[in-house]
Coordinates of C-alpha atoms in Angstrom, one line a residue:
Chain Q
M1 CA 75.1 39.8 -29.0
S2 CA 71.8 39.4 -27.2
I3 CA 72.9 38.9 -23.7
A4 CA 76.4 40.0 -22.5
I5 CA 77.6 39.0 -19.1
R6 CA 80.7 40.8 -18.1
G7 CA 82.8 40.0 -15.1
I8 CA 79.9 39.1 -12.8
S9 CA 80.9 38.3 -9.2
K10 CA 78.7 37.5 -6.2
Q11 CA 79.2 36.8 -2.5
F12 CA 76.7 35.6 0.0
G13 CA 78.3 36.6 3.3
Q14 CA 81.6 34.7 3.3
A15 CA 80.7 32.3 0.5
T16 CA 81.7 33.3 -3.1
V17 CA 79.0 32.1 -5.4
L18 CA 80.2 33.6 -8.7
R19 CA 83.7 34.5 -9.7
E20 CA 84.1 37.0 -12.6
I21 CA 81.7 35.2 -14.9
S22 CA 81.7 36.4 -18.5
D23 CA 79.8 35.1 -21.5
E24 CA 78.0 36.4 -24.6
V25 CA 74.8 34.7 -25.5
P26 CA 74.0 35.0 -29.2
Q27 CA 70.7 36.3 -30.5
G28 CA 68.1 33.5 -30.9
S29 CA 70.1 30.8 -29.2
M30 CA 69.1 28.4 -26.5
T31 CA 71.8 28.3 -23.9
A32 CA 71.9 26.0 -20.9
L33 CA 73.6 26.9 -17.7
L34 CA 74.7 23.5 -16.6
G35 CA 76.3 22.5 -13.3
P36 CA 75.9 20.7 -10.1
S37 CA 73.9 22.2 -7.2
G38 CA 75.9 25.0 -5.6
S39 CA 77.7 25.9 -8.8
G40 CA 76.0 29.3 -8.9
K41 CA 73.9 28.7 -12.1
S42 CA 70.6 29.8 -10.5
T43 CA 72.2 32.8 -8.9
L44 CA 73.6 33.9 -12.3
L45 CA 70.1 33.5 -13.9
R46 CA 68.5 35.6 -11.1
I47 CA 71.2 38.2 -11.6
I48 CA 70.5 38.4 -15.3
A49 CA 66.8 38.8 -14.5
G50 CA 67.5 41.5 -11.9
L51 CA 66.0 39.4 -9.1
E52 CA 69.3 39.3 -7.4
T53 CA 72.0 42.0 -6.9
H54 CA 75.6 41.3 -7.8
D55 CA 78.9 42.7 -6.4
A56 CA 80.8 43.4 -9.6
G57 CA 80.3 43.3 -13.4
T58 CA 77.7 44.4 -15.8
I59 CA 74.8 42.8 -17.7
E60 CA 73.7 44.0 -21.2
L61 CA 70.6 43.0 -23.0
N62 CA 70.7 43.8 -26.7
G63 CA 73.4 46.3 -26.1
R64 CA 71.5 48.1 -23.3
D65 CA 73.4 48.1 -20.0
V66 CA 70.7 46.9 -17.5
T67 CA 73.0 46.8 -14.5
G68 CA 71.0 48.4 -11.7
V69 CA 67.8 48.5 -13.8
P70 CA 64.9 47.1 -11.7
V71 CA 63.5 43.8 -12.8
R72 CA 60.2 45.3 -14.0
H73 CA 62.0 47.5 -16.5
R74 CA 64.3 44.8 -18.0
N75 CA 61.7 43.3 -20.3
I76 CA 62.5 39.7 -19.6
G77 CA 60.4 36.6 -19.3
F78 CA 61.2 34.4 -16.3
C79 CA 59.8 31.0 -15.3
F80 CA 60.4 29.5 -11.9
Q81 CA 60.8 25.9 -11.3
D82 CA 57.5 25.8 -9.5
Y83 CA 55.9 27.9 -12.3
A84 CA 54.6 30.4 -9.7
P85 CA 51.1 30.5 -11.1
F86 CA 48.8 33.2 -9.8
N87 CA 46.4 30.8 -8.0
Q88 CA 43.6 33.3 -7.6
L89 CA 43.4 34.1 -11.3
T90 CA 42.2 32.0 -14.2
V91 CA 44.5 30.7 -16.8
F92 CA 43.3 33.6 -19.1
D93 CA 44.0 36.2 -16.4
N94 CA 47.4 34.7 -15.6
V95 CA 48.5 35.2 -19.2
A96 CA 46.8 38.6 -19.4
Y97 CA 48.6 39.9 -16.3
G98 CA 51.6 41.4 -18.0
L99 CA 49.4 42.9 -20.8
K100 CA 47.2 44.6 -18.2
V101 CA 50.3 46.0 -16.5
H102 CA 51.4 47.4 -19.9
R103 CA 48.0 48.9 -20.5
V104 CA 47.2 46.9 -23.6
A105 CA 43.6 47.7 -24.7
K106 CA 41.0 45.1 -23.8
A107 CA 40.3 43.8 -27.3
D108 CA 43.9 43.5 -28.2
R109 CA 44.6 41.8 -24.9
R110 CA 41.9 39.2 -25.5
R111 CA 43.2 38.5 -29.0
R112 CA 46.8 38.2 -27.8
V113 CA 46.0 35.9 -24.9
E114 CA 43.9 33.6 -27.1
E115 CA 46.9 33.6 -29.6
L116 CA 49.3 32.6 -26.8
L117 CA 46.9 30.0 -25.3
G118 CA 46.8 28.5 -28.8
L119 CA 50.6 28.5 -29.0
V120 CA 50.9 26.6 -25.7
R121 CA 47.8 24.4 -26.5
L122 CA 45.7 25.5 -23.6
E123 CA 42.8 27.1 -25.5
E124 CA 40.1 25.0 -23.7
F125 CA 41.6 25.7 -20.3
S126 CA 41.3 29.5 -20.3
D127 CA 38.6 29.6 -17.6
R128 CA 40.3 27.0 -15.4
Y129 CA 42.3 27.9 -12.3
P130 CA 46.0 26.8 -12.1
R131 CA 45.2 24.2 -9.4
Q132 CA 42.9 22.4 -11.9
L133 CA 45.9 22.0 -14.3
S134 CA 48.5 19.2 -14.4
G135 CA 52.2 20.1 -13.8
G136 CA 52.9 20.2 -17.6
Q137 CA 49.9 22.4 -18.3
R138 CA 50.9 24.8 -15.5
Q139 CA 54.4 25.1 -17.0
R140 CA 52.9 25.8 -20.5
M141 CA 50.7 28.5 -18.9
A142 CA 53.8 30.0 -17.2
L143 CA 55.5 30.1 -20.5
A144 CA 52.6 31.8 -22.2
R145 CA 52.4 34.3 -19.4
A146 CA 56.1 35.1 -19.7
L147 CA 55.9 35.4 -23.5
A148 CA 52.9 37.7 -23.4
I149 CA 54.9 40.9 -22.8
E150 CA 57.1 40.0 -25.8
P151 CA 60.3 39.9 -23.7
E152 CA 63.7 40.3 -25.2
V153 CA 65.0 37.2 -23.5
L154 CA 63.4 34.2 -21.8
L155 CA 65.0 32.8 -18.6
L156 CA 63.9 29.3 -17.4
D157 CA 65.0 28.1 -13.9
E158 CA 65.1 24.3 -13.8
P159 CA 62.0 24.1 -16.1
F160 CA 61.6 20.3 -16.2
A161 CA 62.8 19.4 -12.7
A162 CA 59.4 19.2 -11.1
L163 CA 57.8 17.0 -13.8
D164 CA 57.9 13.2 -14.0
A165 CA 60.3 11.7 -16.5
Q166 CA 57.7 11.1 -19.3
V167 CA 56.0 14.5 -19.1
G168 CA 59.4 16.2 -18.8
G169 CA 60.7 14.5 -21.9
E170 CA 57.7 15.5 -24.0
L171 CA 57.9 19.0 -22.8
R172 CA 61.6 19.3 -23.6
T173 CA 60.9 18.5 -27.2
W174 CA 58.0 20.9 -27.2
V175 CA 59.9 23.8 -25.5
R176 CA 62.7 23.4 -28.0
S177 CA 60.4 23.7 -31.0
L178 CA 58.5 26.6 -29.3
Q179 CA 61.7 28.4 -28.8
R180 CA 62.7 28.0 -32.5
E181 CA 59.2 29.1 -33.6
V182 CA 59.3 32.2 -31.4
G183 CA 63.0 32.8 -32.0
I184 CA 63.6 34.2 -28.6
T185 CA 67.0 34.2 -27.0
T186 CA 66.6 31.7 -24.1
I187 CA 68.8 30.8 -21.1
L188 CA 67.8 27.8 -19.1
V189 CA 69.3 26.5 -15.8
T190 CA 69.6 22.8 -15.2
H191 CA 71.7 20.3 -13.3
N192 CA 70.8 17.5 -15.7
Q193 CA 73.3 17.1 -18.5
V194 CA 71.0 14.9 -20.7
E195 CA 68.3 17.6 -20.5
A196 CA 70.8 20.3 -21.3
M197 CA 72.2 18.5 -24.4
E198 CA 68.7 17.6 -25.6
V199 CA 67.3 21.1 -25.4
A200 CA 70.1 23.6 -25.8
D201 CA 72.3 24.4 -28.8
R202 CA 74.9 25.9 -26.5
L203 CA 76.1 24.8 -23.1
V204 CA 77.8 26.9 -20.4
I205 CA 79.2 24.5 -17.8
L206 CA 79.6 26.0 -14.3
N207 CA 81.4 24.6 -11.3
D208 CA 82.1 26.3 -8.0
G209 CA 81.2 29.8 -9.4
R210 CA 83.4 29.5 -12.5
I211 CA 82.8 28.7 -16.1
E212 CA 84.5 25.4 -17.0
Q213 CA 83.7 25.4 -20.7
V214 CA 81.4 26.9 -23.3
G215 CA 80.4 25.1 -26.5
T216 CA 77.8 23.1 -28.4
P217 CA 76.7 19.9 -26.8
H218 CA 78.8 18.0 -29.4
E219 CA 82.0 20.0 -28.6
V220 CA 81.9 19.8 -24.9
Y221 CA 81.0 16.1 -24.9
D222 CA 83.7 15.1 -27.4
R223 CA 86.4 17.6 -26.4
P224 CA 85.9 18.3 -22.7
A225 CA 88.3 21.2 -21.6
T226 CA 88.6 19.9 -18.0
A227 CA 88.3 16.7 -16.1
F228 CA 85.3 18.1 -14.3
V229 CA 83.4 18.6 -17.7
Q230 CA 84.4 15.2 -18.8
G231 CA 83.1 13.6 -15.6
F232 CA 80.0 15.7 -15.5
L233 CA 78.7 15.2 -19.1
G234 CA 78.7 11.4 -19.3
P235 CA 79.8 8.2 -17.7
L236 CA 83.5 7.6 -17.2
T237 CA 85.5 4.5 -16.3
T238 CA 89.2 4.0 -15.5
W239 CA 91.4 1.7 -17.5
R240 CA 95.2 1.7 -17.4
G241 CA 95.1 4.7 -15.1
T242 CA 93.2 7.0 -17.4
S243 CA 89.6 8.1 -17.6
V244 CA 87.7 6.9 -20.7
R245 CA 84.1 6.8 -21.8
P246 CA 82.8 3.3 -21.4
H247 CA 81.4 3.4 -25.0
D248 CA 85.0 4.1 -26.2
L249 CA 86.0 0.6 -25.1
E250 CA 85.4 -2.6 -27.0
L251 CA 85.2 -6.3 -26.0
G252 CA 86.0 -9.2 -28.3
R253 CA 86.6 -13.0 -28.3
D254 CA 89.9 -12.7 -30.2
G255 CA 92.3 -10.2 -31.8
A256 CA 94.6 -7.6 -30.3
G257 CA 94.1 -6.4 -26.7
T258 CA 94.3 -7.2 -23.1
S259 CA 92.8 -10.4 -21.7
V260 CA 90.2 -9.7 -19.0
E261 CA 87.7 -11.6 -17.0
V262 CA 84.0 -10.7 -17.1
S263 CA 82.8 -10.0 -13.5
D264 CA 79.3 -8.7 -14.0
V265 CA 76.7 -8.0 -16.8
V266 CA 74.0 -5.4 -16.2
R267 CA 71.2 -5.2 -18.7
L268 CA 69.4 -1.8 -18.9
G269 CA 67.3 -2.4 -22.0
F270 CA 69.1 -0.7 -24.9
E271 CA 72.3 -0.4 -22.9
V272 CA 74.2 -3.3 -21.5
R273 CA 77.1 -2.7 -19.0
V274 CA 79.8 -5.3 -18.8
V275 CA 82.1 -5.0 -15.9
V276 CA 85.5 -6.7 -16.3
R277 CA 88.6 -7.4 -14.2
D278 CA 92.0 -6.4 -15.4
G279 CA 94.5 -6.9 -12.6
A280 CA 93.6 -4.4 -9.8
E281 CA 91.3 -2.4 -12.2
A282 CA 87.6 -3.0 -12.8
P283 CA 86.7 -0.9 -15.9
W284 CA 83.2 -1.3 -17.5
V285 CA 82.2 -1.3 -21.1
Q286 CA 79.0 0.1 -22.5
L287 CA 77.5 -2.1 -25.3
T288 CA 74.3 -1.7 -27.2
H289 CA 71.6 -4.4 -26.9
D290 CA 72.6 -5.8 -30.3
E291 CA 76.4 -5.8 -29.6
A292 CA 75.7 -7.7 -26.3
A293 CA 73.5 -10.2 -28.1
R294 CA 76.3 -10.9 -30.7
L295 CA 79.1 -11.2 -28.0
N296 CA 76.9 -12.9 -25.4
P297 CA 79.3 -12.2 -22.5
V298 CA 79.1 -14.7 -19.5
V299 CA 80.3 -13.9 -16.0
G300 CA 83.6 -15.6 -15.3
E301 CA 84.7 -16.1 -18.9
S302 CA 87.8 -14.5 -20.5
L303 CA 87.4 -11.8 -23.2
V304 CA 89.7 -9.3 -25.0
L305 CA 89.5 -5.6 -24.0
R306 CA 90.7 -2.8 -26.4
P307 CA 90.0 0.8 -27.3
R308 CA 87.1 1.0 -29.8
Q309 CA 88.4 1.7 -33.4
Chain T
M1 CA 35.3 7.0 4.1
R2 CA 33.9 4.8 6.9
R3 CA 31.4 6.5 9.1
S4 CA 32.3 6.9 12.8
P5 CA 30.4 4.8 15.3
V6 CA 27.0 5.9 16.5
W7 CA 28.1 6.3 20.1
L8 CA 30.9 8.6 19.2
R9 CA 28.7 10.8 17.1
L10 CA 26.1 10.9 19.9
L11 CA 28.8 11.8 22.5
V12 CA 30.1 14.7 20.3
L13 CA 26.6 15.9 19.8
V14 CA 25.7 15.9 23.5
Y15 CA 29.1 17.5 24.4
V16 CA 28.8 20.4 21.9
G17 CA 25.1 20.6 22.6
A18 CA 25.5 21.0 26.3
L19 CA 28.4 23.4 26.0
V20 CA 27.4 25.6 23.1
A21 CA 24.0 25.1 21.5
L22 CA 21.8 24.8 24.6
P23 CA 23.3 27.7 26.6
L24 CA 23.2 29.9 23.5
G25 CA 19.6 29.0 22.9
F26 CA 18.9 29.7 26.6
I27 CA 20.0 33.3 26.2
F28 CA 17.6 33.8 23.3
Q29 CA 14.8 32.1 25.2
Q30 CA 15.4 34.5 28.1
A31 CA 15.6 37.5 25.9
F32 CA 12.1 36.6 24.5
A33 CA 10.7 35.3 27.8
H34 CA 8.3 38.3 28.1
G35 CA 7.3 38.3 24.5
V36 CA 8.4 40.0 21.3
A37 CA 6.9 43.4 22.3
S38 CA 8.9 43.4 25.5
F39 CA 12.1 42.5 23.5
V40 CA 11.5 45.3 21.1
S41 CA 11.0 47.9 23.8
A42 CA 14.1 46.7 25.6
L43 CA 16.0 47.3 22.3
S44 CA 15.4 51.0 22.6
D45 CA 16.8 51.3 26.1
P46 CA 18.9 54.5 25.8
E47 CA 21.8 53.3 27.9
M48 CA 22.2 50.1 26.0
D49 CA 21.9 51.9 22.7
K50 CA 24.7 54.3 23.8
A51 CA 26.8 51.2 24.8
M52 CA 26.2 49.6 21.4
E53 CA 27.3 52.8 19.7
L54 CA 30.5 52.9 21.8
T55 CA 31.3 49.2 21.0
A56 CA 30.7 49.9 17.3
L57 CA 33.0 53.0 17.4
V58 CA 35.7 51.0 19.2
A59 CA 35.5 48.1 16.7
L60 CA 35.5 50.6 13.8
V61 CA 39.0 51.8 14.9
A62 CA 40.5 48.8 16.7
V63 CA 39.8 46.2 13.9
P64 CA 41.3 48.2 11.0
L65 CA 44.3 49.1 13.2
N66 CA 44.9 45.4 13.9
A67 CA 44.3 44.4 10.3
V68 CA 46.9 46.7 9.0
F69 CA 49.3 45.9 11.9
G70 CA 48.7 42.2 11.4
I71 CA 49.4 42.2 7.6
G72 CA 52.4 44.5 8.0
V73 CA 54.0 42.6 10.9
S74 CA 53.5 39.1 9.3
L75 CA 55.1 40.4 6.1
W76 CA 58.0 41.7 8.1
I77 CA 58.4 38.5 10.1
V78 CA 58.2 36.2 7.0
R79 CA 60.1 38.3 4.5
H80 CA 62.9 39.9 6.5
P81 CA 63.7 37.5 9.3
S82 CA 66.2 38.8 11.8
R83 CA 66.8 38.8 15.5
I84 CA 64.3 41.6 16.0
T85 CA 61.5 39.7 14.1
R86 CA 62.2 36.6 16.1
L87 CA 61.7 38.6 19.3
L88 CA 58.6 40.2 17.8
D89 CA 57.3 36.7 16.8
A90 CA 57.5 35.6 20.4
L91 CA 56.2 38.9 22.0
I92 CA 53.2 39.0 19.7
D93 CA 51.6 36.0 21.5
V94 CA 51.8 37.6 24.9
P95 CA 48.3 39.2 24.7
L96 CA 46.8 35.8 24.1
A97 CA 48.5 34.2 27.0
L98 CA 47.8 37.0 29.5
S99 CA 44.5 37.1 31.4
P100 CA 42.5 40.2 30.2
I101 CA 42.4 41.4 33.8
I102 CA 46.2 41.7 33.8
V103 CA 46.2 43.4 30.5
G104 CA 43.8 46.0 32.0
L105 CA 46.0 46.5 35.0
M106 CA 49.1 46.8 32.9
L107 CA 47.5 49.4 30.7
E108 CA 46.1 51.3 33.6
L109 CA 49.5 51.4 35.3
A110 CA 51.2 52.6 32.2
Y111 CA 48.6 55.0 30.9
A112 CA 46.8 56.4 34.0
Q113 CA 47.4 60.1 34.6
S114 CA 50.1 59.1 37.1
G115 CA 51.6 56.4 34.9
W116 CA 54.8 56.2 32.9
F117 CA 53.3 57.2 29.5
G118 CA 50.1 58.6 31.0
H119 CA 51.8 61.4 32.8
P120 CA 53.5 63.1 29.9
L121 CA 50.4 62.5 27.7
A122 CA 48.2 64.1 30.4
A123 CA 50.5 67.2 30.2
W124 CA 49.6 67.4 26.5
G125 CA 45.9 67.2 27.5
I126 CA 45.5 63.6 26.2
K127 CA 43.5 61.3 28.5
I128 CA 43.8 57.6 27.8
V129 CA 42.5 55.7 30.8
F130 CA 38.8 56.1 31.7
S131 CA 38.1 57.4 28.1
Y132 CA 37.6 56.2 24.5
P133 CA 41.3 55.9 23.6
G134 CA 41.9 53.6 26.6
I135 CA 39.1 51.2 25.4
V136 CA 40.5 51.1 21.9
L137 CA 44.0 50.5 23.3
A138 CA 42.7 47.6 25.4
S139 CA 40.8 46.1 22.5
V140 CA 43.8 46.4 20.2
F141 CA 46.0 44.8 22.7
V142 CA 43.9 41.7 23.5
S143 CA 43.3 41.0 19.8
L144 CA 46.8 41.8 18.6
P145 CA 48.0 38.4 17.2
L146 CA 44.8 37.2 15.7
V147 CA 45.4 38.5 12.2
S148 CA 49.1 37.9 12.0
R149 CA 48.8 34.3 13.4
Q150 CA 46.6 33.5 10.4
L151 CA 48.9 35.1 7.9
T152 CA 52.4 34.1 8.9
P153 CA 52.2 30.4 8.1
L154 CA 50.4 31.1 4.8
L155 CA 52.9 33.8 3.7
R156 CA 55.7 31.3 4.3
E157 CA 53.9 28.6 2.2
V158 CA 53.0 31.0 -0.6
G159 CA 56.6 32.3 -0.9
T160 CA 57.8 35.1 -3.2
H161 CA 57.9 33.5 -6.6
Q162 CA 54.5 34.9 -7.6
E163 CA 55.5 38.4 -6.6
Q164 CA 58.8 38.1 -8.4
T165 CA 57.0 36.8 -11.5
A166 CA 54.7 39.8 -11.4
A167 CA 57.8 42.1 -11.2
T168 CA 59.3 40.5 -14.3
L169 CA 55.9 41.2 -16.1
G170 CA 56.4 44.9 -15.3
A171 CA 54.3 45.3 -12.1
G172 CA 55.4 47.8 -9.5
P173 CA 55.5 47.2 -5.7
V174 CA 52.0 48.7 -5.1
R175 CA 50.4 46.8 -7.9
I176 CA 52.1 43.6 -6.8
F177 CA 50.9 44.1 -3.2
F178 CA 47.3 44.5 -4.2
T179 CA 47.1 42.1 -7.1
V180 CA 49.3 39.3 -5.9
T181 CA 50.2 39.4 -2.2
L182 CA 46.9 40.6 -0.8
R183 CA 44.9 38.3 -3.1
S184 CA 46.7 35.2 -2.0
I185 CA 46.1 36.0 1.7
T186 CA 42.5 37.4 1.3
W187 CA 40.6 34.6 3.0
A188 CA 43.2 34.0 5.8
A189 CA 43.2 37.8 6.5
A190 CA 39.4 37.9 6.4
Y191 CA 39.3 35.0 8.9
G192 CA 41.8 36.8 11.2
I193 CA 39.9 40.1 11.0
T194 CA 36.7 38.3 11.9
L195 CA 38.3 36.7 14.9
T196 CA 39.6 40.2 15.8
L197 CA 36.1 41.7 15.4
A198 CA 34.6 38.9 17.6
R199 CA 37.3 39.4 20.2
V200 CA 37.0 43.2 20.2
I201 CA 33.2 43.4 20.6
G202 CA 33.3 40.6 23.1
E203 CA 36.1 41.9 25.4
Y204 CA 35.1 42.4 29.0
G205 CA 37.9 42.2 31.6
A206 CA 40.6 44.5 30.2
V207 CA 38.0 47.0 29.1
L208 CA 36.3 46.9 32.5
I209 CA 39.4 48.1 34.2
V210 CA 40.7 50.6 31.6
S211 CA 37.3 52.2 30.9
G212 CA 36.2 52.8 34.4
N213 CA 32.7 51.6 33.3
I214 CA 31.1 55.0 33.4
S215 CA 27.4 54.9 32.2
Y216 CA 26.7 56.7 28.9
L217 CA 30.4 57.5 28.6
T218 CA 32.8 54.5 28.7
E219 CA 30.3 51.7 29.0
T220 CA 30.6 49.2 26.1
L221 CA 27.9 46.6 25.2
T222 CA 29.6 43.9 27.2
L223 CA 29.9 46.2 30.2
N224 CA 26.3 47.2 29.8
I225 CA 25.2 43.5 29.9
G226 CA 27.3 42.9 33.0
N227 CA 25.9 46.0 34.7
N228 CA 22.3 45.0 34.0
F229 CA 22.8 41.7 35.6
E230 CA 24.4 43.3 38.7
N231 CA 21.6 45.8 38.9
F232 CA 18.9 43.0 38.9
N233 CA 17.9 44.0 35.4
A234 CA 18.3 40.5 34.0
H235 CA 15.9 40.8 31.1
Q236 CA 17.7 43.8 29.7
G237 CA 20.9 41.9 30.1
F238 CA 19.6 39.0 28.2
V239 CA 18.4 41.2 25.4
G240 CA 21.9 42.8 25.1
A241 CA 23.5 39.3 25.3
S242 CA 21.3 38.0 22.5
L243 CA 22.3 40.9 20.3
L244 CA 26.0 40.4 20.9
A245 CA 25.6 36.6 20.3
T246 CA 23.6 37.3 17.1
V247 CA 26.4 39.5 15.7
S248 CA 29.0 36.9 16.5
V249 CA 27.1 34.0 14.9
L250 CA 26.3 36.0 11.8
V251 CA 29.9 37.0 11.3
L252 CA 31.0 33.4 11.7
L253 CA 28.4 32.1 9.3
A254 CA 29.3 34.7 6.7
L255 CA 32.9 33.7 7.0
G256 CA 32.2 29.9 6.8
F257 CA 30.2 30.5 3.7
A258 CA 32.9 32.6 2.1
R259 CA 35.5 30.0 2.9
H260 CA 33.3 27.2 1.5
R261 CA 32.9 29.2 -1.8
E262 CA 36.6 29.8 -2.1
R263 CA 37.4 26.1 -1.5
Q264 CA 34.9 25.1 -4.2
R265 CA 36.4 27.4 -6.7
H266 CA 39.9 25.9 -6.1
E267 CA 38.8 22.3 -5.9
Y268 CA 41.4 20.1 -7.6
R269 CA 40.4 18.2 -10.7
H270 CA 40.9 14.5 -10.1

């Protein structure tokens, strides 16, 4: 077990932020702490890093109890949402900072920094200052800086939240492959379930300071343990008094099922949402572009609604 | 960008010219009114030289004191906000709002040999008012907020993520202070320290009262300039004034240059 979290509790004044959180993060995995804002996920990450104190419980890194060990002796890599670049230092010196602290000889330092800048594809930017970089480049610099000290674990706080959708998407793919290449145990915090499922091989879903469910993206999506997880991970609609995924429903022109009236058709490119009326209920069905083209639903017409086979 | 209209530019030029440039030039013109030789000989006036020495000694102590105080107090206010720091934040501006003459009177009341603090200090043989420590005290007081006022907003903006990152990379508190905290506030601190220096060497009112204005003993350069004018020794006064003005202008120019360089280095790539 690479990171063991045992019974961590935390209060801020009267507010309880974390309630006896326990989890074991396997060596080399990419785990996402996923939850809405205020669920305690960032606080838990900061406690693992040693940037925040906790009231009860212990943290172990590779079998070493680090509870009470100051952050600088924990040997972790941490990236903030704003990347926290050292603005007065060049990209090279940013990455070299931790090596300098650890008294790595100058020649080795240079070699190691150049290696890392190659890894994050910032070779040509080594003499630039952080303000001359784009958001995505700054994040890659922050990653190289964190990896320079060869940390035991890598902790990323909302790593893609400050980037626009396109850059964020490219970086997610890139971070995933980088993590596999380096093989470092990584925990990332995010409020975005798509991002979590895309990047992580393991999700820890937090709500109100408690763990709701732990599992692979596939497991938690298909077999949500609680109503909260079900609602948080993907769209839900209500039909016959129960919550179902809109893509688990099917519309047809004939066959078995309930007769419903089409009340709205929303086209979102690949996805088409068909809202229908069934008595007092208004469930919606998620169709692909092709399915919608074959069915061609028209507002006001009658169709047959049934669970997808 | 569209250029501002000619009349507006002219108005600003005339305004600044009449208020700053011309009077400043006038001082230098008067200092050199009797020729360069006369200026040079006035430079070696023993009383003025002694006064310059005292001003330098006062600045040498008062400016570092306020630099350290300013950095410390703004870190405290920003990083550990509490009821005490809110009070401190409000109190720290008092020296700017008060007239220097009131500052002088306050200090004299408190630190004179009959005063609240002065009495016990005098029993220990420490004399504040009418001596060097009193002048330093007055100088420190009038320039108290100049460093911290530059730093507090900047420290808030910079935040603590850089420092925390440095800690995760293995750096200890002392290293973090010198390599991260201080580096991100260098130019703001330099600006505040320069303002402090200008204020300290230029202070007149508070120092006049606290020092007692004793020739060769507690007479600073500003007091010496004033004394020369009162004693119908205007030329010597203008020579002193031109020296003081030169120092101030040089300090401001150096700072402007440094700021310009710093901004160039950090120019965004567009």
